[in-house]
C-alpha cells in the first residue's frame, strides 16, 4: 500500500532510460509526479493504465473504520479527468 501520489509518480510517470535505469517523464504532471489531495490518510491499492494513456487509481481515504472508497482518473498528462465520475 502506497500513498496515491507515489503510485502515480512511479507507475505512470516512468519512461525508459539508458541501460536498465528508468527516469521520471517530465511531461507527466509536474516533473513526472502528480500529487492529488483526496483528504485524510489516502492510500492507493490498485492502478490501471488504459489504452488511451489515462490512469485509474483505486484506493481509500480517511481514518479508522470510517474509510471511504476513492477512484481517480488522470489523463495521460497527469491532469485529473474532468469527465470522470
PDB file of C-alpha atoms in Angstrom:
ATOM      1  CA  UNK A   1       0.000   0.000   0.000  1.00  0.00           C
ATOM      2  CA  UNK A   2       1.483   3.326  -1.104  1.00  0.00           C
ATOM      3  CA  UNK A   3       0.246   6.896  -0.938  1.00  0.00           C
ATOM      4  CA  UNK A   4      -1.701   7.707  -4.102  1.00  0.00           C
ATOM      5  CA  UNK A   5       0.786  10.383  -5.182  1.00  0.00           C
ATOM      6  CA  UNK A   6       3.690   7.939  -5.055  1.00  0.00           C
ATOM      7  CA  UNK A   7       1.839   5.338  -7.094  1.00  0.00           C
ATOM      8  CA  UNK A   8       1.027   7.842  -9.838  1.00  0.00           C
ATOM      9  CA  UNK A   9       4.547   9.209  -9.934  1.00  0.00           C
ATOM     10  CA  UNK A  10       6.175   5.825 -10.179  1.00  0.00           C
ATOM     11  CA  UNK A  11       3.677   3.849 -12.245  1.00  0.00           C
ATOM     12  CA  UNK A  12       2.613   6.415 -14.822  1.00  0.00           C
ATOM     13  CA  UNK A  13       5.487   8.871 -14.878  1.00  0.00           C
ATOM     14  CA  UNK A  14       8.268   6.470 -15.801  1.00  0.00           C
ATOM     15  CA  UNK A  15       9.945   6.383 -19.175  1.00  0.00           C
ATOM     16  CA  UNK A  16      12.686   4.137 -20.441  1.00  0.00           C
ATOM     17  CA  UNK A  17      16.127   5.497 -19.718  1.00  0.00           C
ATOM     18  CA  UNK A  18      19.585   4.478 -20.804  1.00  0.00           C
ATOM     19  CA  UNK A  19      20.516   0.930 -19.942  1.00  0.00           C
ATOM     20  CA  UNK A  20      18.446  -0.648 -17.179  1.00  0.00           C
ATOM     21  CA  UNK A  21      17.587   2.658 -15.468  1.00  0.00           C
ATOM     22  CA  UNK A  22      14.227   4.398 -15.591  1.00  0.00           C
ATOM     23  CA  UNK A  23      13.569   8.092 -15.126  1.00  0.00           C
ATOM     24  CA  UNK A  24      10.501  10.206 -14.480  1.00  0.00           C
ATOM     25  CA  UNK A  25       8.768  11.608 -17.572  1.00  0.00           C
ATOM     26  CA  UNK A  26       8.911  15.413 -17.157  1.00  0.00           C
ATOM     27  CA  UNK A  27       5.829  15.843 -19.408  1.00  0.00           C
ATOM     28  CA  UNK A  28       3.686  13.971 -16.856  1.00  0.00           C
ATOM     29  CA  UNK A  29       2.295  16.240 -14.140  1.00  0.00           C
ATOM     30  CA  UNK A  30       4.994  18.410 -12.555  1.00  0.00           C
ATOM     31  CA  UNK A  31       8.375  16.917 -13.352  1.00  0.00           C
ATOM     32  CA  UNK A  32       6.966  13.394 -13.603  1.00  0.00           C
ATOM     33  CA  UNK A  33       4.936  13.421 -10.376  1.00  0.00           C
ATOM     34  CA  UNK A  34       1.252  14.073  -9.674  1.00  0.00           C
ATOM     35  CA  UNK A  35       0.012  14.879  -6.178  1.00  0.00           C
ATOM     36  CA  UNK A  36      -3.751  14.507  -5.770  1.00  0.00           C
ATOM     37  CA  UNK A  37      -5.228  15.549  -2.442  1.00  0.00           C
ATOM     38  CA  UNK A  38      -8.266  13.456  -1.540  1.00  0.00           C
ATOM     39  CA  UNK A  39      -8.375  14.119   2.199  1.00  0.00           C
ATOM     40  CA  UNK A  40      -7.491  12.034   5.191  1.00  0.00           C
ATOM     41  CA  UNK A  41      -4.956   9.245   5.084  1.00  0.00           C
ATOM     42  CA  UNK A  42      -5.196   8.314   1.379  1.00  0.00           C
ATOM     43  CA  UNK A  43      -3.797   5.013   0.149  1.00  0.00           C
ATOM     44  CA  UNK A  44      -3.724   3.667  -3.406  1.00  0.00           C
ATOM     45  CA  UNK A  45      -4.487  -0.041  -3.690  1.00  0.00           C
ATOM     46  CA  UNK A  46      -4.582  -0.596  -7.471  1.00  0.00           C
ATOM     47  CA  UNK A  47      -3.507   1.215 -10.640  1.00  0.00           C
ATOM     48  CA  UNK A  48      -4.685   0.576 -14.207  1.00  0.00           C
ATOM     49  CA  UNK A  49      -3.248   2.138 -17.342  1.00  0.00           C
ATOM     50  CA  UNK A  50      -5.953   2.493 -20.002  1.00  0.00           C
ATOM     51  CA  UNK A  51      -5.348   2.211 -23.774  1.00  0.00           C
ATOM     52  CA  UNK A  52      -5.771   5.994 -24.212  1.00  0.00           C
ATOM     53  CA  UNK A  53      -2.962   6.617 -21.691  1.00  0.00           C
ATOM     54  CA  UNK A  54      -5.289   7.565 -18.838  1.00  0.00           C
ATOM     55  CA  UNK A  55      -4.503   6.223 -15.368  1.00  0.00           C
ATOM     56  CA  UNK A  56      -7.157   4.945 -12.967  1.00  0.00           C
ATOM     57  CA  UNK A  57      -6.251   4.609  -9.295  1.00  0.00           C
ATOM     58  CA  UNK A  58      -8.489   2.878  -6.751  1.00  0.00           C
ATOM     59  CA  UNK A  59      -7.885   3.280  -3.066  1.00  0.00           C
ATOM     60  CA  UNK A  60      -9.260   4.529   0.218  1.00  0.00           C
ATOM     61  CA  UNK A  61      -9.113   7.691   2.313  1.00  0.00           C
ATOM     62  CA  UNK A  62      -9.975   8.619   5.865  1.00  0.00           C
ATOM     63  CA  UNK A  63      -9.043   7.059   9.169  1.00  0.00           C
ATOM     64  CA  UNK A  64     -10.216   4.143  11.236  1.00  0.00           C
ATOM     65  CA  UNK A  65     -13.281   2.114  10.302  1.00  0.00           C
ATOM     66  CA  UNK A  66     -14.868   5.094   8.524  1.00  0.00           C
ATOM     67  CA  UNK A  67     -12.585   4.951   5.448  1.00  0.00           C
ATOM     68  CA  UNK A  68     -14.063   5.972   2.088  1.00  0.00           C
ATOM     69  CA  UNK A  69     -13.543   4.232  -1.248  1.00  0.00           C
ATOM     70  CA  UNK A  70     -11.736   6.506  -3.738  1.00  0.00           C
ATOM     71  CA  UNK A  71     -11.348   6.193  -7.521  1.00  0.00           C
ATOM     72  CA  UNK A  72      -9.385   8.773  -9.521  1.00  0.00           C
ATOM     73  CA  UNK A  73      -8.783   9.029 -13.263  1.00  0.00           C
ATOM     74  CA  UNK A  74      -5.891  11.076 -14.568  1.00  0.00           C
ATOM     75  CA  UNK A  75      -5.324  11.906 -18.223  1.00  0.00           C
ATOM     76  CA  UNK A  76      -2.053  10.920 -19.914  1.00  0.00           C
ATOM     77  CA  UNK A  77      -0.502  14.295 -18.981  1.00  0.00           C
ATOM     78  CA  UNK A  78      -1.308  13.755 -15.276  1.00  0.00           C
ATOM     79  CA  UNK A  79      -4.246  16.157 -15.007  1.00  0.00           C
ATOM     80  CA  UNK A  80      -7.483  14.944 -13.405  1.00  0.00           C
ATOM     81  CA  UNK A  81     -10.080  13.837 -15.958  1.00  0.00           C
ATOM     82  CA  UNK A  82     -12.947  16.348 -15.608  1.00  0.00           C
ATOM     83  CA  UNK A  83     -15.360  13.963 -17.397  1.00  0.00           C
ATOM     84  CA  UNK A  84     -14.786  11.104 -14.921  1.00  0.00           C
ATOM     85  CA  UNK A  85     -17.383  10.396 -12.279  1.00  0.00           C
TER      86      UNK A  85
END
